[in-house]
Amino acid sequence: MSQVIAEEPIEATAPEEDFVPELTAFTCIYCGDMAADTAGALRIQYPANVKFIKLPCTGKIDVRYILAAFEQGADGVYVVGCPIGNCHHVRGNERGWARVKRTKKILDEIGLGSERLEMFFMSGSQGETFANAAKEMLERMRRLGPSPLKGGSGR
Ligand code: FES
């Protein structure tokens, strides 16, 4: 195996056109996860660079989980739950939405920006909506650029 020695300094950040955002999605095991299955069954394409984390309900989402996802390299994070009024744990999605809104404020305060976090509500049959959520977040992160937490961290 040959060794390549760079003659010019390597840039710390990738050029914008090479930026492939990393996303973390928290889904409830009911509508959120079923919508992902529906998208797969219908062969609806959506970005592959999404790390999925299943929760019993989006009412279990926690500010700390979201911040940990950013600390671990996510450029954007989103939460997918059942439609309002149809949560399998009655009002869990409303509690989840309240925590997402609280976390958005924190993201603004610490300079990450609230746009890097979103919540989507959909039924298990909405595979297209599920795919569109991933696409929307990917496009949003492309516009915002890499998470400031990645800057100079050597990731
Ligand atoms: Fe889906 Fe509560 S079970 S959001």
PDB file of C-alpha atoms and ligand atoms in Angstrom:
ATOM      1  CA  MET A   1       0.000   0.000   0.000  1.00  0.00           C
ATOM      2  CA  SER A   2       1.499   3.318  -1.054  1.00  0.00           C
ATOM      3  CA  GLN A   3       1.563   6.301   1.244  1.00  0.00           C
ATOM      4  CA  VAL A   4       0.325   9.638  -0.045  1.00  0.00           C
ATOM      5  CA  ILE A   5       1.802  12.733   1.521  1.00  0.00           C
ATOM      6  CA  ALA A   6      -0.212  15.905   1.083  1.00  0.00           C
ATOM      7  CA  GLU A   7       1.818  18.782  -0.316  1.00  0.00           C
ATOM      8  CA  GLU A   8      -0.751  21.413   0.570  1.00  0.00           C
ATOM      9  CA  PRO A   9      -2.529  21.908   3.894  1.00  0.00           C
ATOM     10  CA  ILE A  10      -5.775  19.990   4.205  1.00  0.00           C
ATOM     11  CA  GLU A  11      -8.743  22.265   4.715  1.00  0.00           C
ATOM     12  CA  ALA A  12     -10.476  21.848   8.061  1.00  0.00           C
ATOM     13  CA  THR A  13     -13.968  21.884   6.565  1.00  0.00           C
ATOM     14  CA  ALA A  14     -15.265  20.302   3.398  1.00  0.00           C
ATOM     15  CA  PRO A  15     -16.340  22.586   0.573  1.00  0.00           C
ATOM     16  CA  GLU A  16     -20.062  23.383   0.707  1.00  0.00           C
ATOM     17  CA  GLU A  17     -20.905  21.327  -2.395  1.00  0.00           C
ATOM     18  CA  ASP A  18     -19.375  18.245  -0.770  1.00  0.00           C
ATOM     19  CA  PHE A  19     -21.338  18.690   2.446  1.00  0.00           C
ATOM     20  CA  VAL A  20     -23.569  15.695   3.160  1.00  0.00           C
ATOM     21  CA  PRO A  21     -25.644  16.517   6.251  1.00  0.00           C
ATOM     22  CA  GLU A  22     -26.015  13.940   8.990  1.00  0.00           C
ATOM     23  CA  LEU A  23     -29.509  13.683  10.421  1.00  0.00           C
ATOM     24  CA  THR A  24     -30.889  12.008  13.520  1.00  0.00           C
ATOM     25  CA  ALA A  25     -34.607  11.196  13.618  1.00  0.00           C
ATOM     26  CA  PHE A  26     -36.489  10.155  16.722  1.00  0.00           C
ATOM     27  CA  THR A  27     -39.627   8.231  15.785  1.00  0.00           C
ATOM     28  CA  CYS A  28     -42.380   6.785  17.916  1.00  0.00           C
ATOM     29  CA  ILE A  29     -42.858   3.034  17.452  1.00  0.00           C
ATOM     30  CA  TYR A  30     -46.412   3.557  16.221  1.00  0.00           C
ATOM     31  CA  CYS A  31     -47.121   6.098  13.477  1.00  0.00           C
ATOM     32  CA  GLY A  32     -43.542   7.349  13.081  1.00  0.00           C
ATOM     33  CA  ASP A  33     -42.017   3.916  12.628  1.00  0.00           C
ATOM     34  CA  MET A  34     -44.947   2.652  10.566  1.00  0.00           C
ATOM     35  CA  ALA A  35     -44.626   5.623   8.218  1.00  0.00           C
ATOM     36  CA  ALA A  36     -40.976   4.622   7.688  1.00  0.00           C
ATOM     37  CA  ASP A  37     -42.101   1.062   6.913  1.00  0.00           C
ATOM     38  CA  THR A  38     -44.735   2.365   4.519  1.00  0.00           C
ATOM     39  CA  ALA A  39     -42.132   4.460   2.705  1.00  0.00           C
ATOM     40  CA  GLY A  40     -39.963   1.354   2.406  1.00  0.00           C
ATOM     41  CA  ALA A  41     -42.811  -0.886   1.257  1.00  0.00           C
ATOM     42  CA  LEU A  42     -43.799   1.640  -1.415  1.00  0.00           C
ATOM     43  CA  ARG A  43     -40.144   2.051  -2.404  1.00  0.00           C
ATOM     44  CA  ILE A  44     -40.304   5.787  -1.797  1.00  0.00           C
ATOM     45  CA  GLN A  45     -36.769   7.086  -1.714  1.00  0.00           C
ATOM     46  CA  TYR A  46     -35.525   9.323   1.060  1.00  0.00           C
ATOM     47  CA  PRO A  47     -32.042  10.350   2.239  1.00  0.00           C
ATOM     48  CA  ALA A  48     -29.952   7.438   3.496  1.00  0.00           C
ATOM     49  CA  ASN A  49     -27.862   9.445   5.952  1.00  0.00           C
ATOM     50  CA  VAL A  50     -30.502   9.460   8.681  1.00  0.00           C
ATOM     51  CA  LYS A  51     -29.866   7.743  12.005  1.00  0.00           C
ATOM     52  CA  PHE A  52     -33.197   6.519  13.392  1.00  0.00           C
ATOM     53  CA  ILE A  53     -33.866   6.175  17.095  1.00  0.00           C
ATOM     54  CA  LYS A  54     -37.155   4.605  18.159  1.00  0.00           C
ATOM     55  CA  LEU A  55     -39.079   5.824  21.169  1.00  0.00           C
ATOM     56  CA  PRO A  56     -42.208   4.248  22.706  1.00  0.00           C
ATOM     57  CA  CYS A  57     -43.883   7.610  22.058  1.00  0.00           C
ATOM     58  CA  THR A  58     -42.595  11.082  21.214  1.00  0.00           C
ATOM     59  CA  GLY A  59     -43.761  11.964  24.724  1.00  0.00           C
ATOM     60  CA  LYS A  60     -40.539  10.233  25.806  1.00  0.00           C
ATOM     61  CA  ILE A  61     -38.327  12.689  23.909  1.00  0.00           C
ATOM     62  CA  ASP A  62     -36.102  14.626  26.214  1.00  0.00           C
ATOM     63  CA  VAL A  63     -34.151  17.848  25.766  1.00  0.00           C
ATOM     64  CA  ARG A  64     -31.025  15.891  26.737  1.00  0.00           C
ATOM     65  CA  TYR A  65     -31.569  13.274  23.997  1.00  0.00           C
ATOM     66  CA  ILE A  66     -31.801  15.983  21.352  1.00  0.00           C
ATOM     67  CA  LEU A  67     -28.738  17.852  22.594  1.00  0.00           C
ATOM     68  CA  ALA A  68     -26.816  14.555  22.788  1.00  0.00           C
ATOM     69  CA  ALA A  69     -27.643  13.880  19.128  1.00  0.00           C
ATOM     70  CA  PHE A  70     -26.097  17.233  18.187  1.00  0.00           C
ATOM     71  CA  GLU A  71     -23.086  16.549  20.417  1.00  0.00           C
ATOM     72  CA  GLN A  72     -22.617  13.231  18.618  1.00  0.00           C
ATOM     73  CA  GLY A  73     -22.411  14.862  15.209  1.00  0.00           C
ATOM     74  CA  ALA A  74     -25.902  15.437  13.877  1.00  0.00           C
ATOM     75  CA  ASP A  75     -26.296  18.516  11.700  1.00  0.00           C
ATOM     76  CA  GLY A  76     -30.049  18.321  12.094  1.00  0.00           C
ATOM     77  CA  VAL A  77     -32.472  16.463  14.335  1.00  0.00           C
ATOM     78  CA  TYR A  78     -36.158  15.776  13.876  1.00  0.00           C
ATOM     79  CA  VAL A  79     -38.918  14.000  15.730  1.00  0.00           C
ATOM     80  CA  VAL A  80     -41.702  12.036  14.022  1.00  0.00           C
ATOM     81  CA  GLY A  81     -44.866  11.291  15.933  1.00  0.00           C
ATOM     82  CA  CYS A  82     -48.520  10.445  15.500  1.00  0.00           C
ATOM     83  CA  PRO A  83     -50.954  13.168  14.407  1.00  0.00           C
ATOM     84  CA  ILE A  84     -52.222  15.445  17.169  1.00  0.00           C
ATOM     85  CA  GLY A  85     -55.265  13.730  18.672  1.00  0.00           C
ATOM     86  CA  ASN A  86     -54.102  10.270  17.560  1.00  0.00           C
ATOM     87  CA  CYS A  87     -51.159   9.541  19.866  1.00  0.00           C
ATOM     88  CA  HIS A  88     -51.298   5.977  21.200  1.00  0.00           C
ATOM     89  CA  HIS A  89     -50.398   7.442  24.580  1.00  0.00           C
ATOM     90  CA  VAL A  90     -53.171  10.031  24.364  1.00  0.00           C
ATOM     91  CA  ARG A  91     -51.239  13.330  24.625  1.00  0.00           C
ATOM     92  CA  GLY A  92     -47.645  12.129  24.440  1.00  0.00           C
ATOM     93  CA  ASN A  93     -47.046  13.848  21.110  1.00  0.00           C
ATOM     94  CA  GLU A  94     -48.243  17.152  22.586  1.00  0.00           C
ATOM     95  CA  ARG A  95     -45.741  16.771  25.425  1.00  0.00           C
ATOM     96  CA  GLY A  96     -43.064  15.867  22.871  1.00  0.00           C
ATOM     97  CA  TRP A  97     -43.888  18.952  20.795  1.00  0.00           C
ATOM     98  CA  ALA A  98     -43.620  21.135  23.916  1.00  0.00           C
ATOM     99  CA  ARG A  99     -40.127  19.721  24.590  1.00  0.00           C
ATOM    100  CA  VAL A 100     -39.091  20.230  20.981  1.00  0.00           C
ATOM    101  CA  LYS A 101     -40.203  23.873  21.194  1.00  0.00           C
ATOM    102  CA  ARG A 102     -38.294  24.299  24.474  1.00  0.00           C
ATOM    103  CA  THR A 103     -35.200  22.761  22.875  1.00  0.00           C
ATOM    104  CA  LYS A 104     -35.533  25.072  19.865  1.00  0.00           C
ATOM    105  CA  LYS A 105     -35.225  28.034  22.238  1.00  0.00           C
ATOM    106  CA  ILE A 106     -32.106  26.507  23.788  1.00  0.00           C
ATOM    107  CA  LEU A 107     -30.609  25.950  20.320  1.00  0.00           C
ATOM    108  CA  ASP A 108     -31.146  29.619  19.521  1.00  0.00           C
ATOM    109  CA  GLU A 109     -29.607  30.660  22.822  1.00  0.00           C
ATOM    110  CA  ILE A 110     -26.470  28.565  22.346  1.00  0.00           C
ATOM    111  CA  GLY A 111     -26.025  29.600  18.718  1.00  0.00           C
ATOM    112  CA  LEU A 112     -26.853  26.320  16.993  1.00  0.00           C
ATOM    113  CA  GLY A 113     -30.129  27.682  15.677  1.00  0.00           C
ATOM    114  CA  SER A 114     -33.673  26.426  16.134  1.00  0.00           C
ATOM    115  CA  GLU A 115     -33.985  25.559  12.432  1.00  0.00           C
ATOM    116  CA  ARG A 116     -31.790  22.532  13.026  1.00  0.00           C
ATOM    117  CA  LEU A 117     -34.618  20.893  14.956  1.00  0.00           C
ATOM    118  CA  GLU A 118     -38.133  20.046  13.791  1.00  0.00           C
ATOM    119  CA  MET A 119     -41.094  17.880  14.637  1.00  0.00           C
ATOM    120  CA  PHE A 120     -43.431  16.205  12.143  1.00  0.00           C
ATOM    121  CA  PHE A 121     -46.797  14.589  12.761  1.00  0.00           C
ATOM    122  CA  MET A 122     -48.103  11.854  10.464  1.00  0.00           C
ATOM    123  CA  SER A 123     -50.053   8.617  10.379  1.00  0.00           C
ATOM    124  CA  GLY A 124     -48.462   5.254   9.694  1.00  0.00           C
ATOM    125  CA  SER A 125     -49.819   5.207   6.144  1.00  0.00           C
ATOM    126  CA  GLN A 126     -48.062   8.436   5.151  1.00  0.00           C
ATOM    127  CA  GLY A 127     -44.880   7.064   3.641  1.00  0.00           C
ATOM    128  CA  GLU A 128     -44.585   9.975   1.227  1.00  0.00           C
ATOM    129  CA  THR A 129     -44.882  12.467   4.095  1.00  0.00           C
ATOM    130  CA  PHE A 130     -42.194  10.553   5.986  1.00  0.00           C
ATOM    131  CA  ALA A 131     -39.843  10.726   3.001  1.00  0.00           C
ATOM    132  CA  ASN A 132     -40.609  14.405   2.480  1.00  0.00           C
ATOM    133  CA  ALA A 133     -39.740  15.175   6.114  1.00  0.00           C
ATOM    134  CA  ALA A 134     -36.293  13.630   5.632  1.00  0.00           C
ATOM    135  CA  LYS A 135     -35.835  15.497   2.341  1.00  0.00           C
ATOM    136  CA  GLU A 136     -36.932  18.794   3.899  1.00  0.00           C
ATOM    137  CA  MET A 137     -34.450  18.396   6.754  1.00  0.00           C
ATOM    138  CA  LEU A 138     -31.662  17.431   4.364  1.00  0.00           C
ATOM    139  CA  GLU A 139     -32.273  20.506   2.209  1.00  0.00           C
ATOM    140  CA  ARG A 140     -32.530  22.739   5.261  1.00  0.00           C
ATOM    141  CA  MET A 141     -29.176  21.484   6.594  1.00  0.00           C
ATOM    142  CA  ARG A 142     -27.558  21.915   3.178  1.00  0.00           C
ATOM    143  CA  ARG A 143     -28.671  25.548   3.303  1.00  0.00           C
ATOM    144  CA  LEU A 144     -27.532  26.035   6.931  1.00  0.00           C
ATOM    145  CA  GLY A 145     -24.245  24.198   6.471  1.00  0.00           C
ATOM    146  CA  PRO A 146     -22.476  21.884   8.923  1.00  0.00           C
ATOM    147  CA  SER A 147     -23.300  22.079  12.610  1.00  0.00           C
ATOM    148  CA  PRO A 148     -21.066  24.596  14.390  1.00  0.00           C
ATOM    149  CA  LEU A 149     -20.309  21.828  16.907  1.00  0.00           C
ATOM    150  CA  LYS A 150     -18.296  20.093  14.181  1.00  0.00           C
ATOM    151  CA  GLY A 151     -16.068  23.091  13.525  1.00  0.00           C
ATOM    152  CA  GLY A 152     -12.465  22.296  14.357  1.00  0.00           C
ATOM    153  CA  SER A 153     -13.401  19.169  16.260  1.00  0.00           C
ATOM    154  CA  GLY A 154     -11.481  17.042  13.778  1.00  0.00           C
ATOM    155  CA  ARG A 155     -14.544  14.985  12.871  1.00  0.00           C
TER     156      ARG A 155
HETATM  157 FE1  FES B   1     -46.829   8.074  18.416  1.00  0.00          FE
HETATM  158 FE2  FES B   1     -47.285   8.967  20.937  1.00  0.00          FE
HETATM  159  S1  FES B   1     -47.417   6.948  20.192  1.00  0.00           S
HETATM  160  S2  FES B   1     -46.495  10.028  19.245  1.00  0.00           S
END
